[in-house]
């Protein structure tokens, strides 16, 4: 495995320290993997390639990584899957709305029943 610049200069890299335990726990490797863009408060960006191609498994892998980064740095992290427009903040699981609930809220808003 290659070395990072941080390891060459004897400095610890938070992302690499958190990435290694996540990859050890998840051993499923598939050819079509999802990528995640991670943004920090200082403006730096990192990209993390998940080991899974299934979105649900990749989401659990990403949330594990984000949670470990947040505990290590003590700051909130903004992240999104590559190709999406919505950023997520922190390690909370994103809310998925069903089609029925979306149609219900649209119906209620159309008739002015929601205050």
XYZ file of N, CA and C in Angstrom:
345
model
N 0.839 -1.174 0.000
C 0.000 0.000 0.000
C 0.885 1.238 0.000
N 0.486 2.269 -0.687
C 1.283 3.478 -0.795
C 1.292 4.288 0.480
N 2.267 5.139 0.581
C 2.374 6.008 1.739
C 1.827 7.389 1.404
N 1.293 8.044 2.414
C 0.798 9.405 2.220
C 1.895 10.391 2.577
N 1.701 11.640 2.183
C 2.679 12.672 2.514
C 2.770 12.894 4.020
N 1.628 12.742 4.704
C 1.637 12.931 6.147
C 2.504 11.886 6.834
N 2.480 10.653 6.348
C 3.310 9.619 6.969
C 4.793 9.821 6.650
N 5.099 10.402 5.495
C 6.489 10.669 5.158
C 7.090 11.766 6.040
N 6.267 12.751 6.424
C 6.744 13.839 7.267
C 6.456 13.620 8.748
N 6.084 12.388 9.118
C 5.799 12.005 10.500
C 4.714 12.865 11.130
N 3.680 13.168 10.365
C 2.516 13.882 10.884
C 1.315 12.970 10.750
N 0.371 13.122 11.680
C -0.821 12.276 11.600
C -1.855 12.927 10.697
N -2.499 12.120 9.897
C -3.554 12.584 9.007
C -4.868 12.019 9.524
N -5.794 12.892 9.879
C -7.051 12.483 10.500
C -7.845 11.580 9.574
N -7.893 11.917 8.310
C -8.687 11.138 7.365
C -8.130 9.736 7.208
N -6.831 9.628 7.058
C -6.215 8.305 6.889
C -6.347 7.474 8.159
N -6.263 8.115 9.328
C -6.422 7.384 10.584
C -7.828 6.828 10.724
N -8.828 7.572 10.241
C -10.213 7.124 10.336
C -10.585 6.171 9.206
N -9.935 6.277 8.075
C -10.273 5.451 6.917
C -9.851 4.002 7.109
N -8.722 3.766 7.731
C -8.202 2.412 7.857
C -9.109 1.486 8.666
N -9.632 1.900 9.845
C -10.531 0.979 10.564
C -11.833 0.712 9.815
N -12.313 1.685 9.062
C -13.551 1.486 8.314
C -13.338 0.445 7.224
N -12.206 0.513 6.513
C -11.934 -0.446 5.456
C -11.654 -1.836 6.003
N -11.134 -1.944 7.215
C -10.889 -3.257 7.793
C -12.199 -3.941 8.158
N -13.193 -3.163 8.624
C -14.462 -3.745 9.029
C -15.305 -4.184 7.840
N -15.189 -3.516 6.720
C -15.997 -3.825 5.548
C -15.103 -4.436 4.470
N -15.300 -5.708 4.217
C -14.389 -6.395 3.299
C -15.007 -6.666 1.933
N -16.223 -6.188 1.678
C -16.891 -6.443 0.397
C -16.399 -5.457 -0.650
N -15.800 -5.974 -1.703
C -15.269 -5.113 -2.757
C -16.059 -5.379 -4.036
N -16.561 -4.327 -4.667
C -17.326 -4.433 -5.904
C -16.797 -3.435 -6.911
N -17.003 -3.693 -8.208
C -16.427 -2.813 -9.224
C -17.088 -1.445 -9.313
N -18.368 -1.320 -8.974
C -19.078 -0.054 -9.107
C -19.288 0.562 -7.731
N -18.300 1.264 -7.270
C -18.363 1.810 -5.929
C -18.785 3.271 -5.954
N -19.417 3.704 -4.886
C -19.851 5.089 -4.754
C -18.743 5.926 -4.134
N -18.686 7.190 -4.510
C -17.706 8.116 -3.955
C -18.419 9.202 -3.169
N -17.729 9.706 -2.163
C -18.280 10.746 -1.294
C -17.310 11.915 -1.250
N -17.865 13.108 -1.332
C -17.072 14.328 -1.204
C -17.248 14.841 0.223
N -16.139 15.010 0.946
C -16.171 15.457 2.334
C -15.553 16.848 2.401
N -16.293 17.805 2.971
C -15.816 19.185 3.097
C -15.612 19.523 4.566
N -14.516 20.213 4.838
C -14.214 20.641 6.197
C -14.414 22.142 6.328
N -14.376 22.627 7.561
C -14.608 24.053 7.806
C -13.539 24.943 7.216
N -12.333 24.449 7.124
C -11.251 25.265 6.575
C -11.295 25.345 5.054
N -12.246 24.658 4.423
C -12.415 24.728 2.983
C -11.768 23.584 2.228
N -11.079 22.715 2.914
C -10.435 21.600 2.222
C -11.470 20.521 1.904
N -11.221 19.814 0.819
C -12.110 18.747 0.381
C -11.339 17.445 0.316
N -12.007 16.378 0.657
C -11.447 15.040 0.528
C -12.482 14.168 -0.163
N -12.027 13.193 -0.897
C -12.913 12.248 -1.558
C -12.669 10.869 -0.979
N -13.757 10.185 -0.685
C -13.698 8.856 -0.095
C -14.464 7.907 -1.008
N -13.825 6.840 -1.418
C -14.472 5.863 -2.282
C -14.928 4.689 -1.431
N -16.238 4.458 -1.423
C -16.825 3.396 -0.612
C -16.482 2.029 -1.196
N -16.509 1.027 -0.348
C -16.233 -0.325 -0.812
C -17.467 -0.991 -1.391
N -18.637 -0.417 -1.197
C -19.881 -1.028 -1.646
C -20.512 -0.243 -2.774
N -21.215 -0.965 -3.649
C -21.945 -0.291 -4.714
C -23.397 -0.068 -4.322
N -23.891 -0.788 -3.330
C -25.253 -0.597 -2.850
C -25.303 0.649 -1.982
N -26.259 1.524 -2.263
C -26.332 2.816 -1.593
C -26.550 2.695 -0.085
N -27.345 1.729 0.364
C -27.611 1.583 1.792
C -26.360 1.154 2.556
N -25.612 0.210 2.000
C -24.377 -0.226 2.656
C -23.308 0.873 2.589
N -23.259 1.568 1.464
C -22.296 2.663 1.331
C -22.635 3.786 2.307
N -23.919 4.036 2.515
C -24.337 5.071 3.460
C -23.891 4.729 4.873
N -24.032 3.474 5.278
C -23.585 3.088 6.619
C -22.074 3.192 6.746
N -21.358 2.884 5.675
C -19.899 3.018 5.685
C -19.482 4.483 5.804
N -20.167 5.350 5.055
C -19.856 6.783 5.088
C -20.189 7.379 6.448
N -21.337 7.001 7.022
C -21.712 7.536 8.331
C -20.730 7.112 9.407
N -20.193 5.895 9.303
C -19.171 5.444 10.247
C -17.905 6.287 10.120
N -17.504 6.557 8.881
C -16.318 7.381 8.643
C -16.532 8.811 9.141
N -17.680 9.400 8.830
C -17.964 10.780 9.227
C -18.006 10.900 10.747
N -18.604 9.911 11.401
C -18.672 9.949 12.858
C -17.277 9.883 13.483
N -16.410 9.052 12.922
C -15.052 8.956 13.470
C -14.252 10.225 13.185
N -14.479 10.865 12.033
C -13.798 12.128 11.734
C -14.272 13.225 12.677
N -15.580 13.261 12.949
C -16.115 14.286 13.852
C -15.602 14.123 15.278
N -15.490 12.887 15.747
C -14.975 12.693 17.103
C -13.494 13.038 17.184
N -12.759 12.789 16.106
C -11.323 13.079 16.091
C -11.046 14.591 16.004
N -11.809 15.295 15.143
C -11.558 16.725 14.941
C -12.391 17.601 15.865
N -13.560 17.131 16.288
C -14.440 17.924 17.143
C -15.251 18.946 16.377
N -15.306 18.849 15.061
C -16.060 19.781 14.225
C -17.057 19.013 13.364
N -18.088 19.716 12.913
C -19.055 19.128 11.998
C -18.440 19.027 10.599
N -18.870 18.026 9.853
C -18.354 17.782 8.516
C -19.520 17.810 7.543
N -19.320 18.462 6.399
C -20.316 18.503 5.337
C -19.927 17.468 4.295
N -20.885 16.672 3.847
C -20.580 15.625 2.888
C -21.746 15.400 1.943
N -21.437 14.797 0.796
C -22.450 14.405 -0.172
C -21.897 13.296 -1.051
N -22.812 12.507 -1.605
C -22.404 11.518 -2.589
C -22.075 12.238 -3.880
N -21.103 11.741 -4.590
C -20.682 12.369 -5.828
C -21.831 12.339 -6.837
N -22.105 13.502 -7.433
C -23.187 13.608 -8.389
C -24.478 14.144 -7.798
N -24.577 14.221 -6.486
C -25.762 14.778 -5.844
C -25.571 16.266 -5.618
N -26.669 16.968 -5.427
C -26.606 18.407 -5.186
C -26.822 18.757 -3.719
N -27.302 17.815 -2.931
C -27.638 18.079 -1.529
C -26.467 17.676 -0.636
N -26.038 18.606 0.212
C -25.006 18.312 1.209
C -25.675 17.883 2.508
N -25.044 16.963 3.221
C -25.509 16.511 4.521
C -24.521 16.999 5.568
N -25.026 17.325 6.740
C -24.187 17.835 7.815
C -24.120 16.792 8.910
N -22.924 16.400 9.256
C -22.725 15.500 10.375
C -22.991 14.049 10.043
N -23.046 13.242 11.105
C -23.176 11.796 10.940
C -24.598 11.307 11.157
N -25.581 12.215 11.124
C -26.970 11.798 11.245
C -27.432 11.201 9.926
N -28.264 10.164 10.011
C -28.754 9.504 8.797
C -29.725 10.427 8.076
N -29.539 10.630 6.774
C -30.451 11.500 6.016
C -31.860 10.934 5.995
N -32.847 11.814 6.041
C -34.244 11.398 6.051
C -34.675 11.079 4.622
N -35.277 9.920 4.455
C -35.794 9.504 3.150
C -37.316 9.568 3.215
N -37.918 10.370 2.367
C -39.365 10.503 2.334
C -39.939 9.558 1.285
N -41.077 8.916 1.612
C -41.720 8.032 0.656
C -42.568 8.846 -0.315
N -42.952 8.236 -1.402
C -43.770 8.913 -2.400
C -45.147 9.248 -1.854
N -45.665 8.390 -0.980
C -46.991 8.630 -0.402
C -46.974 9.875 0.471
N -45.938 10.020 1.298
C -45.877 11.193 2.169
C -45.655 12.470 1.360
N -44.888 12.386 0.259
C -44.695 13.558 -0.594
C -46.006 13.976 -1.246
N -46.768 12.997 -1.767
C -48.050 13.302 -2.394
C -49.042 13.869 -1.387
N -49.014 13.349 -0.169
C -49.923 13.826 0.868
C -49.630 15.279 1.219
N -48.351 15.625 1.382
C -48.009 17.009 1.706
C -48.321 17.943 0.545
N -48.101 17.493 -0.696
C -48.453 18.323 -1.856
C -49.956 18.553 -1.915
N -50.748 17.532 -1.629
C -52.204 17.649 -1.634
C -52.674 18.634 -0.569
N -52.107 18.502 0.635
C -52.502 19.395 1.727
C -52.091 20.833 1.457
N -50.912 21.037 0.877
C -50.465 22.389 0.553
C -51.283 23.003 -0.577
N -51.720 22.179 -1.538
C -52.487 22.694 -2.667
C -53.839 23.235 -2.206
N -54.471 22.540 -1.253
C -55.768 22.978 -0.777
C -55.679 23.907 0.427
N -54.479 24.252 0.849
C -54.295 25.201 1.935
C -54.651 24.674 3.295
N -54.519 23.355 3.507
C -54.847 22.747 4.789
C -53.672 22.744 5.760
N -52.491 23.098 5.274
C -51.312 23.149 6.123
C -51.079 24.607 6.517
N -50.880 24.830 7.794
C -50.674 26.212 8.278
C -49.230 26.600 8.247
